mmCIF file of C-alpha atoms in Angstrom:
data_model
loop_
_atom_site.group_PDB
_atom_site.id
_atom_site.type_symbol
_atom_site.label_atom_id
_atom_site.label_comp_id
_atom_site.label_asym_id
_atom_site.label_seq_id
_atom_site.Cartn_x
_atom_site.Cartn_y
_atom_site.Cartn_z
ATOM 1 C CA UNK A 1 115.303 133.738 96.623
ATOM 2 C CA UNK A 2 116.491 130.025 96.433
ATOM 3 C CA UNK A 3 113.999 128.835 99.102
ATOM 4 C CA UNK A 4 115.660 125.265 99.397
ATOM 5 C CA UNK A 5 119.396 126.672 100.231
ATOM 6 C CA UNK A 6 117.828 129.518 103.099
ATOM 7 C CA UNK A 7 115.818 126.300 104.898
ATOM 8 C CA UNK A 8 118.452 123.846 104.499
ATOM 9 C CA UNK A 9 121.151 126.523 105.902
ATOM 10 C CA UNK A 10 118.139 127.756 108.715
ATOM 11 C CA UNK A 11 117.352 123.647 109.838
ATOM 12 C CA UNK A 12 121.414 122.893 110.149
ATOM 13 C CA UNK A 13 122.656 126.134 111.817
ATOM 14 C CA UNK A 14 119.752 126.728 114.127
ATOM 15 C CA UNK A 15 117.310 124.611 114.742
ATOM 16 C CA UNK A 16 120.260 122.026 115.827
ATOM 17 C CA UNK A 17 121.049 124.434 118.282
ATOM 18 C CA UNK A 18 117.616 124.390 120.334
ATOM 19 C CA UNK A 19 117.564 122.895 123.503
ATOM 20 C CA UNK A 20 114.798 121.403 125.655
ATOM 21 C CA UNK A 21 114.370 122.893 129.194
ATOM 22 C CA UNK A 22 112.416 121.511 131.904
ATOM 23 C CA UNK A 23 109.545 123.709 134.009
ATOM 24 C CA UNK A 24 112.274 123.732 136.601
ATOM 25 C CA UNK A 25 115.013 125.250 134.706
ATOM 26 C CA UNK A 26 112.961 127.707 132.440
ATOM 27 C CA UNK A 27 112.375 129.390 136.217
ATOM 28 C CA UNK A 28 116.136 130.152 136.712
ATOM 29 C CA UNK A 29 116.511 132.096 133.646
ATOM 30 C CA UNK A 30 116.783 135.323 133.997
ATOM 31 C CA UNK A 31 114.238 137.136 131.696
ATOM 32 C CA UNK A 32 115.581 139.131 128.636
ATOM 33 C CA UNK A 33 118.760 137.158 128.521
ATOM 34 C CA UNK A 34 117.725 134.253 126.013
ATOM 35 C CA UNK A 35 113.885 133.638 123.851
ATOM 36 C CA UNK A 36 112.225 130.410 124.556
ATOM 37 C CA UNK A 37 108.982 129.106 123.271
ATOM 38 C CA UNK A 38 106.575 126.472 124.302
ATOM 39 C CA UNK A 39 107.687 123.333 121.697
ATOM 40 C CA UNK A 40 104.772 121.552 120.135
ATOM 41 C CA UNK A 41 105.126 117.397 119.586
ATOM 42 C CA UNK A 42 104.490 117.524 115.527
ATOM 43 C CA UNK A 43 107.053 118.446 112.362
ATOM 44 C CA UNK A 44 108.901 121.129 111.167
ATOM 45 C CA UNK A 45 107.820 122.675 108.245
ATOM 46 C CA UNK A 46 107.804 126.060 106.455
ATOM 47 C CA UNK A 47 105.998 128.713 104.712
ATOM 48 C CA UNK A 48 107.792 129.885 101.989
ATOM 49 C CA UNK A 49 105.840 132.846 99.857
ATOM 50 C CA UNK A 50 107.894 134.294 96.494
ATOM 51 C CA UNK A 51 106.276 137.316 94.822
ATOM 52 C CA UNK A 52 102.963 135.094 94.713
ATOM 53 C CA UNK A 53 103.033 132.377 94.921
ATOM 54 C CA UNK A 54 103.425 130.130 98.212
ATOM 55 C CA UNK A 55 103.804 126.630 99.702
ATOM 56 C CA UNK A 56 104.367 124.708 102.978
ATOM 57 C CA UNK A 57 107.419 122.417 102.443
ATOM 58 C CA UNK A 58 109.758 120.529 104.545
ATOM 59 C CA UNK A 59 113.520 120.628 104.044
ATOM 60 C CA UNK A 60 113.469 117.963 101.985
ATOM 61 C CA UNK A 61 111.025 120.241 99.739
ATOM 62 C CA UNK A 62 107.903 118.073 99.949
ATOM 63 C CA UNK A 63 104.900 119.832 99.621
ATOM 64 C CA UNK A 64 101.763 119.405 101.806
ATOM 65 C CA UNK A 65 99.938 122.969 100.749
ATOM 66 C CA UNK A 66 96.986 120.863 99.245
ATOM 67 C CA UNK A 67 96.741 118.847 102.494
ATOM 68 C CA UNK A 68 96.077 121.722 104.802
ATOM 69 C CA UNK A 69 95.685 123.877 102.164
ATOM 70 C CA UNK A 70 93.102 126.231 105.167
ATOM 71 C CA UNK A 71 96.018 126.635 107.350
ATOM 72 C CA UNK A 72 97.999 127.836 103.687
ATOM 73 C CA UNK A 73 95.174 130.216 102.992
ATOM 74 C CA UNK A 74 95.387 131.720 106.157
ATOM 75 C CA UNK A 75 99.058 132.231 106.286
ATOM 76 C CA UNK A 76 98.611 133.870 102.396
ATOM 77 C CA UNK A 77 95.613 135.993 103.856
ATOM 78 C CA UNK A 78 98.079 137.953 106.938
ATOM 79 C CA UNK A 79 101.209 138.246 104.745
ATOM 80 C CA UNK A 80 99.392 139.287 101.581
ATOM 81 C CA UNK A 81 101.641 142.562 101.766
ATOM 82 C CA UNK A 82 104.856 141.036 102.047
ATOM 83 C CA UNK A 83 106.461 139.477 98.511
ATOM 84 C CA UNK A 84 108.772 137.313 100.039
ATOM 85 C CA UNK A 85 109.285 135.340 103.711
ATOM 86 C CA UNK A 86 110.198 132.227 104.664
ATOM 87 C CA UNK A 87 108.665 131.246 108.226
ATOM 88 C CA UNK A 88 109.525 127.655 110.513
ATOM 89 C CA UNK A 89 107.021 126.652 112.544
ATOM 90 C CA UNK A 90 105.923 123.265 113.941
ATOM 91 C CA UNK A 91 102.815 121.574 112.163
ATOM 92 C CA UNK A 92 100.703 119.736 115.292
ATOM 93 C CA UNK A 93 97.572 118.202 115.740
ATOM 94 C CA UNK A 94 95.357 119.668 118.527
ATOM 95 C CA UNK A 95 94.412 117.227 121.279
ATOM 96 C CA UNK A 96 92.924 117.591 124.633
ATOM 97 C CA UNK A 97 95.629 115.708 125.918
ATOM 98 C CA UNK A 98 99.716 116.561 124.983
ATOM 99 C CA UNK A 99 99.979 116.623 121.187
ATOM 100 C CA UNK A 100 101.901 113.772 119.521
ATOM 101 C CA UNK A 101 104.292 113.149 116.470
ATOM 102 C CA UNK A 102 102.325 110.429 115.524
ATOM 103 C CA UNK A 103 99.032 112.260 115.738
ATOM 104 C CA UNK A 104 100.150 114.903 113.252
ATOM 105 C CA UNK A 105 101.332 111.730 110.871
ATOM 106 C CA UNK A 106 97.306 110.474 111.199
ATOM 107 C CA UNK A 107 96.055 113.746 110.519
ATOM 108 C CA UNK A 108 98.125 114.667 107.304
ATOM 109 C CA UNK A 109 96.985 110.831 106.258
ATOM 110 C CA UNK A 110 93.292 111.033 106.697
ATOM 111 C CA UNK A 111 91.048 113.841 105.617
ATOM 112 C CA UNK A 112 88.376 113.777 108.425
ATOM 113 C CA UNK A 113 91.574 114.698 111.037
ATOM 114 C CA UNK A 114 93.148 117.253 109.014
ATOM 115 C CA UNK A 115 90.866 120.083 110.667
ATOM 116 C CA UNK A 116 92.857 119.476 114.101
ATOM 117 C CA UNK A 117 96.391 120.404 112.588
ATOM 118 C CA UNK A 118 97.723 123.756 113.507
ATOM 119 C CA UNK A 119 100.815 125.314 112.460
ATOM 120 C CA UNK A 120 103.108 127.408 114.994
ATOM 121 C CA UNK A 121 105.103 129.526 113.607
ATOM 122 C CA UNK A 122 108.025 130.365 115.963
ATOM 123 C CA UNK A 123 110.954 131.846 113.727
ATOM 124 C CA UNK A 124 111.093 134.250 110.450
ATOM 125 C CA UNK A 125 113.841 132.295 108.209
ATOM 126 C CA UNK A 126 113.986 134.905 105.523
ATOM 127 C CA UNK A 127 112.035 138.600 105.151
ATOM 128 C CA UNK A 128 112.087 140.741 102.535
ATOM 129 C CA UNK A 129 111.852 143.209 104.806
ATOM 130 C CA UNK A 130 115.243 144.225 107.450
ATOM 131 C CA UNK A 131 114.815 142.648 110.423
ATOM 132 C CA UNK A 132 117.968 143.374 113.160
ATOM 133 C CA UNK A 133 117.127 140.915 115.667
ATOM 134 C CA UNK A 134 115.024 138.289 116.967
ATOM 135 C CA UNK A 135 112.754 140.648 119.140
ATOM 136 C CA UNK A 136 112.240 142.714 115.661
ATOM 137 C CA UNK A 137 111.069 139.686 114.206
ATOM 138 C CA UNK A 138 109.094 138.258 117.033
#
């Protein structure tokens, strides 16, 4: 699996494709026809397990495992079964208030913040195991 290539070729042919809805327009679409998600202020990152061993990168292949390396262990802990997957998700920080860029920035840069970042997986980039469509792999 060459982890770089499958997020590089996942970030340019989809994620350019997302667009941002308002509350207005997300009530005009008709359900079953498209998938939308909630979309968290943070970073896009990924979780990228090979036989076993596993990281959280960006596309640019920085690592940040050892930073939030909870959130890692976690992720490790549900897919223990599978040998290889590649998952996007947006890493936030959780706020009362709307959760900012700049907030997940502060909390990957001090320690003491790091226990309010989340990471919300919303896509399945690569799967070892067949997966047809995006309601199989939601």
């Amino acid at each position: 699996m060459d982890t770089a290539s499958s997020i590089k070729k996942y970030k340019n042919s989809v994620t350019r494709k997302y667009i941002s809805l308002s509350n207005e327009e997300l009530n005009t679409i008709v359900k079953g026809d498209y998938w939308f998600s909630r979309k968290y202020d943070g970073q896009l990152w990924f979780y990228s397990k090979s036989k076993k061993s596993s990281k959280i990168i960006n596309s640019n292949q920085n690592d940040i495992s050892n930073l939030i390396n909870e959130i890692k262990k976690e992720l490790d802990k549900k897919l223990s079964k599978t040998k290889n997957i590649i998952l996007a998700g947006e890493l936030y920080f959780l706020s009362k208030e709307r959760e900012r860029y700049g907030n997940t920035i502060s909390g990957l840069g001090q320690k003491s913040k790091r226990k309010n970042l989340r990471f919300g997986v919303f896509d399945v980039v690569l799967s070892d195991k067949l997966l047809s469509s995006f309601e199989v792999k939601y």
